[in-house]
């Protein structure tokens, strides 16, 4: 069964460093999402992406964040200058088309900012 | 009013019992509704979509009440493997909003 994959599974970085989290969505899916979940808190929507552009973003997704689909398979989330409060689990998800669709989640990347 | 609100629990329920959760949402324009389950430190996984007429999948029944803006999940004959956090998810437009989740512990 096709699945969303994410790398790395765990990323440790120093405050102020840039990180890139990678996702490979399911191949025939067209809509892509990033979420984060701070330990013990709810899953928070960051951004949705369709047709090579952002379609919706939350207040969390400020200028520090960017997304890209550089090669038609990878979907990346970049955090330019990490802060301690960026420590969280970051989930990528995809759906085949807009509508009442199941979101297929990747296993997540645990980001730890020291 | 929070966008999506759930009782955090935990609900401690003996195996075989029936348990129900509610979730309220604030955006009346919301179009799609889902229940996901999340096991500890894992990704959310779809349990079921929630349709206007209500729907059932085995031991699980979901209901939607648009007038009162809530959805519900009923689990019958609960199993130990049902222990998880149940996330209410609401989808207005391209934004997906998760509730904080309701923790369920099934007791042997």
mmCIF file of C-alpha atoms in Angstrom:
data_model
loop_
_atom_site.group_PDB
_atom_site.id
_atom_site.type_symbol
_atom_site.label_atom_id
_atom_site.label_comp_id
_atom_site.label_asym_id
_atom_site.label_seq_id
_atom_site.Cartn_x
_atom_site.Cartn_y
_atom_site.Cartn_z
ATOM 1 C CA UNK A 1 0.000 0.000 0.000
ATOM 2 C CA UNK A 2 1.408 3.424 -0.925
ATOM 3 C CA UNK A 3 2.396 5.595 1.998
ATOM 4 C CA UNK A 4 3.777 9.007 2.824
ATOM 5 C CA UNK A 5 7.388 8.910 3.956
ATOM 6 C CA UNK A 6 9.332 11.480 5.928
ATOM 7 C CA UNK A 7 13.010 11.958 6.630
ATOM 8 C CA UNK A 8 14.723 12.204 8.956
ATOM 9 C CA UNK A 9 12.747 10.552 11.723
ATOM 10 C CA UNK A 10 14.549 12.673 14.293
ATOM 11 C CA UNK A 11 16.460 15.922 13.756
ATOM 12 C CA UNK A 12 18.457 17.651 16.477
ATOM 13 C CA UNK A 13 19.659 21.167 15.782
ATOM 14 C CA UNK A 14 21.045 24.213 17.536
ATOM 15 C CA UNK A 15 18.908 27.298 17.983
ATOM 16 C CA UNK A 16 19.353 29.664 15.065
ATOM 17 C CA UNK A 17 20.215 26.933 12.563
ATOM 18 C CA UNK A 18 18.241 26.191 9.426
ATOM 19 C CA UNK A 19 16.532 22.838 9.059
ATOM 20 C CA UNK A 20 14.848 21.177 6.115
ATOM 21 C CA UNK A 21 12.317 18.466 6.750
ATOM 22 C CA UNK A 22 11.571 16.180 3.841
ATOM 23 C CA UNK A 23 8.444 14.364 2.792
ATOM 24 C CA UNK A 24 7.585 12.159 -0.151
ATOM 25 C CA UNK A 25 3.798 12.228 -0.598
ATOM 26 C CA UNK A 26 1.867 9.438 -2.263
ATOM 27 C CA UNK A 27 2.642 9.668 -5.966
ATOM 28 C CA UNK A 28 -0.779 10.468 -7.458
ATOM 29 C CA UNK A 29 -1.768 12.902 -4.717
ATOM 30 C CA UNK A 30 -2.149 16.573 -5.558
ATOM 31 C CA UNK A 31 -2.620 18.355 -2.216
ATOM 32 C CA UNK A 32 0.067 18.455 0.424
ATOM 33 C CA UNK A 33 0.112 19.607 4.008
ATOM 34 C CA UNK A 34 2.435 20.230 6.901
ATOM 35 C CA UNK A 35 1.335 20.024 10.517
ATOM 36 C CA UNK A 36 3.142 20.247 13.788
ATOM 37 C CA UNK A 37 2.396 18.769 17.184
ATOM 38 C CA UNK A 38 4.184 20.079 20.234
ATOM 39 C CA UNK A 39 4.528 17.349 22.853
ATOM 40 C CA UNK A 40 1.270 16.925 24.740
ATOM 41 C CA UNK A 41 -0.601 19.390 22.559
ATOM 42 C CA UNK A 42 -2.891 19.200 19.578
ATOM 43 C CA UNK A 43 -1.986 18.733 15.949
ATOM 44 C CA UNK A 44 -1.736 22.211 14.383
ATOM 45 C CA UNK A 45 -2.171 23.007 10.717
ATOM 46 C CA UNK A 46 0.766 24.890 9.221
ATOM 47 C CA UNK A 47 0.271 25.052 5.468
ATOM 48 C CA UNK A 48 -1.438 23.483 2.484
ATOM 49 C CA UNK A 49 0.107 23.348 -0.965
ATOM 50 C CA UNK A 50 -1.391 22.722 -4.376
ATOM 51 C CA UNK A 51 -0.224 23.264 -7.929
ATOM 52 C CA UNK A 52 3.167 24.481 -6.743
ATOM 53 C CA UNK A 53 1.867 27.187 -4.505
ATOM 54 C CA UNK A 54 0.601 27.708 -0.994
ATOM 55 C CA UNK A 55 -3.196 27.554 -0.876
ATOM 56 C CA UNK A 56 -3.681 28.210 2.831
ATOM 57 C CA UNK A 57 -1.431 28.887 5.789
ATOM 58 C CA UNK A 58 -1.905 29.394 9.503
ATOM 59 C CA UNK A 59 -0.681 32.158 11.782
ATOM 60 C CA UNK A 60 2.118 29.848 12.891
ATOM 61 C CA UNK A 61 3.521 29.732 9.348
ATOM 62 C CA UNK A 62 5.432 33.003 9.483
ATOM 63 C CA UNK A 63 8.410 34.245 7.462
ATOM 64 C CA UNK A 64 10.651 31.709 9.164
ATOM 65 C CA UNK A 65 8.881 28.916 7.335
ATOM 66 C CA UNK A 66 8.827 28.011 3.672
ATOM 67 C CA UNK A 67 7.706 25.042 1.621
ATOM 68 C CA UNK A 68 8.838 23.739 -1.700
ATOM 69 C CA UNK A 69 8.244 20.896 -4.081
ATOM 70 C CA UNK A 70 11.565 21.011 -5.858
ATOM 71 C CA UNK A 71 11.433 17.935 -8.042
ATOM 72 C CA UNK A 72 7.885 16.642 -8.358
ATOM 73 C CA UNK A 73 8.273 14.054 -5.634
ATOM 74 C CA UNK A 74 9.770 15.666 -2.528
ATOM 75 C CA UNK A 75 7.817 18.184 -0.491
ATOM 76 C CA UNK A 76 9.991 20.095 1.963
ATOM 77 C CA UNK A 77 9.468 22.336 4.964
ATOM 78 C CA UNK A 78 12.290 24.736 5.737
ATOM 79 C CA UNK A 79 12.668 26.567 9.016
ATOM 80 C CA UNK A 80 15.196 29.355 8.487
ATOM 81 C CA UNK A 81 16.369 30.124 12.003
ATOM 82 C CA UNK A 82 15.058 27.628 14.499
ATOM 83 C CA UNK A 83 13.823 28.642 17.925
ATOM 84 C CA UNK A 84 13.446 26.499 21.028
ATOM 85 C CA UNK A 85 9.676 26.608 20.613
ATOM 86 C CA UNK A 86 9.950 25.005 17.174
ATOM 87 C CA UNK A 87 10.687 21.704 18.925
ATOM 88 C CA UNK A 88 7.796 19.475 17.918
ATOM 89 C CA UNK A 89 6.716 16.561 15.782
ATOM 90 C CA UNK A 90 6.205 17.657 12.184
ATOM 91 C CA UNK A 91 3.788 15.640 10.090
ATOM 92 C CA UNK A 92 3.406 15.758 6.357
ATOM 93 C CA UNK A 93 0.128 14.654 4.770
ATOM 94 C CA UNK A 94 -1.335 14.353 1.307
ATOM 95 C CA UNK A 95 -4.677 13.774 -0.378
ATOM 96 C CA UNK A 96 -5.471 12.849 -3.977
ATOM 97 C CA UNK A 97 -7.932 15.678 -4.593
ATOM 98 C CA UNK A 98 -9.963 18.294 -2.759
ATOM 99 C CA UNK A 99 -13.106 17.051 -1.113
ATOM 100 C CA UNK A 100 -14.137 14.735 1.642
ATOM 101 C CA UNK A 101 -10.859 12.868 1.583
ATOM 102 C CA UNK A 102 -8.798 11.010 4.095
ATOM 103 C CA UNK A 103 -5.530 12.747 4.851
ATOM 104 C CA UNK A 104 -2.672 10.275 4.589
ATOM 105 C CA UNK A 105 -0.074 11.172 7.182
ATOM 106 C CA UNK A 106 3.598 10.395 7.197
ATOM 107 C CA UNK A 107 5.198 9.007 10.363
ATOM 108 C CA UNK A 108 6.549 12.425 11.303
ATOM 109 C CA UNK A 109 9.899 14.042 12.004
ATOM 110 C CA UNK A 110 10.705 14.824 15.597
ATOM 111 C CA UNK A 111 12.573 18.145 15.666
ATOM 112 C CA UNK A 112 14.540 18.992 18.783
ATOM 113 C CA UNK A 113 16.005 22.484 19.011
ATOM 114 C CA UNK A 114 18.697 22.911 21.657
ATOM 115 C CA UNK B 1 -15.335 29.608 21.410
ATOM 116 C CA UNK B 2 -12.481 27.378 20.295
ATOM 117 C CA UNK B 3 -12.526 26.269 16.668
ATOM 118 C CA UNK B 4 -12.773 22.610 17.616
ATOM 119 C CA UNK B 5 -13.365 21.554 21.184
ATOM 120 C CA UNK B 6 -13.200 18.133 22.778
ATOM 121 C CA UNK B 7 -13.297 16.770 26.289
ATOM 122 C CA UNK B 8 -9.665 15.757 26.860
ATOM 123 C CA UNK B 9 -10.615 12.865 29.142
ATOM 124 C CA UNK B 10 -9.183 10.468 29.994
ATOM 125 C CA UNK B 11 -12.127 8.144 29.673
ATOM 126 C CA UNK B 12 -11.381 4.941 31.575
ATOM 127 C CA UNK B 13 -13.786 2.323 30.320
ATOM 128 C CA UNK B 14 -13.978 -1.425 30.990
ATOM 129 C CA UNK B 15 -13.503 -3.737 28.046
ATOM 130 C CA UNK B 16 -16.808 -4.503 26.347
ATOM 131 C CA UNK B 17 -18.483 -1.272 27.390
ATOM 132 C CA UNK B 18 -19.887 1.400 25.112
ATOM 133 C CA UNK B 19 -18.318 4.841 25.118
ATOM 134 C CA UNK B 20 -19.238 8.063 23.342
ATOM 135 C CA UNK B 21 -17.360 11.283 22.661
ATOM 136 C CA UNK B 22 -18.613 14.612 21.415
ATOM 137 C CA UNK B 23 -16.818 17.385 19.637
ATOM 138 C CA UNK B 24 -18.069 20.911 18.956
ATOM 139 C CA UNK B 25 -16.913 23.225 16.201
ATOM 140 C CA UNK B 26 -17.323 26.959 15.748
ATOM 141 C CA UNK B 27 -17.173 27.495 11.975
ATOM 142 C CA UNK B 28 -20.627 26.900 10.564
ATOM 143 C CA UNK B 29 -19.140 26.872 7.037
ATOM 144 C CA UNK B 30 -17.238 23.656 7.777
ATOM 145 C CA UNK B 31 -17.908 21.058 5.144
ATOM 146 C CA UNK B 32 -16.016 17.925 6.078
ATOM 147 C CA UNK B 33 -15.720 16.140 9.370
ATOM 148 C CA UNK B 34 -13.583 13.245 10.474
ATOM 149 C CA UNK B 35 -12.549 11.176 13.436
ATOM 150 C CA UNK B 36 -8.895 10.207 13.582
ATOM 151 C CA UNK B 37 -7.134 8.117 16.163
ATOM 152 C CA UNK B 38 -3.622 8.761 17.346
ATOM 153 C CA UNK B 39 -1.527 6.297 19.258
ATOM 154 C CA UNK B 40 1.232 7.582 21.490
ATOM 155 C CA UNK B 41 4.003 9.288 19.475
ATOM 156 C CA UNK B 42 2.516 8.122 16.172
ATOM 157 C CA UNK B 43 0.850 9.888 13.285
ATOM 158 C CA UNK B 44 -2.925 10.406 13.200
ATOM 159 C CA UNK B 45 -4.814 7.778 11.238
ATOM 160 C CA UNK B 46 -8.295 8.139 9.827
ATOM 161 C CA UNK B 47 -10.906 6.245 11.783
ATOM 162 C CA UNK B 48 -13.908 7.406 9.803
ATOM 163 C CA UNK B 49 -15.392 10.301 7.904
ATOM 164 C CA UNK B 50 -18.612 11.748 9.302
ATOM 165 C CA UNK B 51 -21.533 12.151 6.933
ATOM 166 C CA UNK B 52 -24.628 14.274 7.386
ATOM 167 C CA UNK B 53 -26.878 11.247 7.675
ATOM 168 C CA UNK B 54 -24.614 9.545 10.182
ATOM 169 C CA UNK B 55 -22.579 6.480 9.396
ATOM 170 C CA UNK B 56 -21.470 3.247 10.936
ATOM 171 C CA UNK B 57 -18.362 1.147 10.482
ATOM 172 C CA UNK B 58 -18.439 -2.024 12.514
ATOM 173 C CA UNK B 59 -18.413 -1.080 16.189
ATOM 174 C CA UNK B 60 -18.039 2.623 15.414
ATOM 175 C CA UNK B 61 -20.870 5.065 14.735
ATOM 176 C CA UNK B 62 -20.404 8.724 13.848
ATOM 177 C CA UNK B 63 -23.080 11.399 13.866
ATOM 178 C CA UNK B 64 -23.154 15.008 12.706
ATOM 179 C CA UNK B 65 -25.498 17.663 14.057
ATOM 180 C CA UNK B 66 -25.072 20.787 11.921
ATOM 181 C CA UNK B 67 -27.673 22.810 13.793
ATOM 182 C CA UNK B 68 -25.834 22.411 17.077
ATOM 183 C CA UNK B 69 -22.426 22.186 15.419
ATOM 184 C CA UNK B 70 -21.211 18.994 16.968
ATOM 185 C CA UNK B 71 -20.112 15.576 15.888
ATOM 186 C CA UNK B 72 -20.070 12.429 17.957
ATOM 187 C CA UNK B 73 -18.346 9.076 17.977
ATOM 188 C CA UNK B 74 -19.799 5.976 19.607
ATOM 189 C CA UNK B 75 -17.703 2.876 20.190
ATOM 190 C CA UNK B 76 -19.561 -0.310 21.064
ATOM 191 C CA UNK B 77 -18.080 -3.453 22.620
ATOM 192 C CA UNK B 78 -14.810 -1.663 23.266
ATOM 193 C CA UNK B 79 -11.548 -3.587 22.897
ATOM 194 C CA UNK B 80 -8.196 -3.095 24.597
ATOM 195 C CA UNK B 81 -6.838 -2.060 21.192
ATOM 196 C CA UNK B 82 -9.250 0.885 21.128
ATOM 197 C CA UNK B 83 -7.056 2.629 23.720
ATOM 198 C CA UNK B 84 -5.798 5.745 21.951
ATOM 199 C CA UNK B 85 -6.447 9.451 21.596
ATOM 200 C CA UNK B 86 -9.411 10.257 19.344
ATOM 201 C CA UNK B 87 -9.086 13.438 17.331
ATOM 202 C CA UNK B 88 -12.015 15.366 15.961
ATOM 203 C CA UNK B 89 -11.089 17.014 12.655
ATOM 204 C CA UNK B 90 -13.004 19.739 10.855
ATOM 205 C CA UNK B 91 -12.251 20.987 7.371
ATOM 206 C CA UNK B 92 -13.344 24.479 6.383
ATOM 207 C CA UNK B 93 -11.880 25.157 2.939
ATOM 208 C CA UNK B 94 -8.202 24.174 2.648
ATOM 209 C CA UNK B 95 -7.495 24.452 6.334
ATOM 210 C CA UNK B 96 -7.719 21.385 8.533
ATOM 211 C CA UNK B 97 -8.456 21.952 12.193
ATOM 212 C CA UNK B 98 -7.789 19.307 14.802
ATOM 213 C CA UNK B 99 -9.287 19.111 18.209
ATOM 214 C CA UNK B 100 -6.920 18.448 21.054
ATOM 215 C CA UNK B 101 -8.212 14.909 21.304
ATOM 216 C CA UNK B 102 -9.965 12.714 23.828
ATOM 217 C CA UNK B 103 -7.880 10.073 25.542
ATOM 218 C CA UNK B 104 -9.491 6.683 25.917
ATOM 219 C CA UNK B 105 -8.175 3.900 28.140
ATOM 220 C CA UNK B 106 -9.868 0.534 27.869
ATOM 221 C CA UNK B 107 -9.423 -1.408 31.084
ATOM 222 C CA UNK B 108 -9.126 -5.215 31.075
#
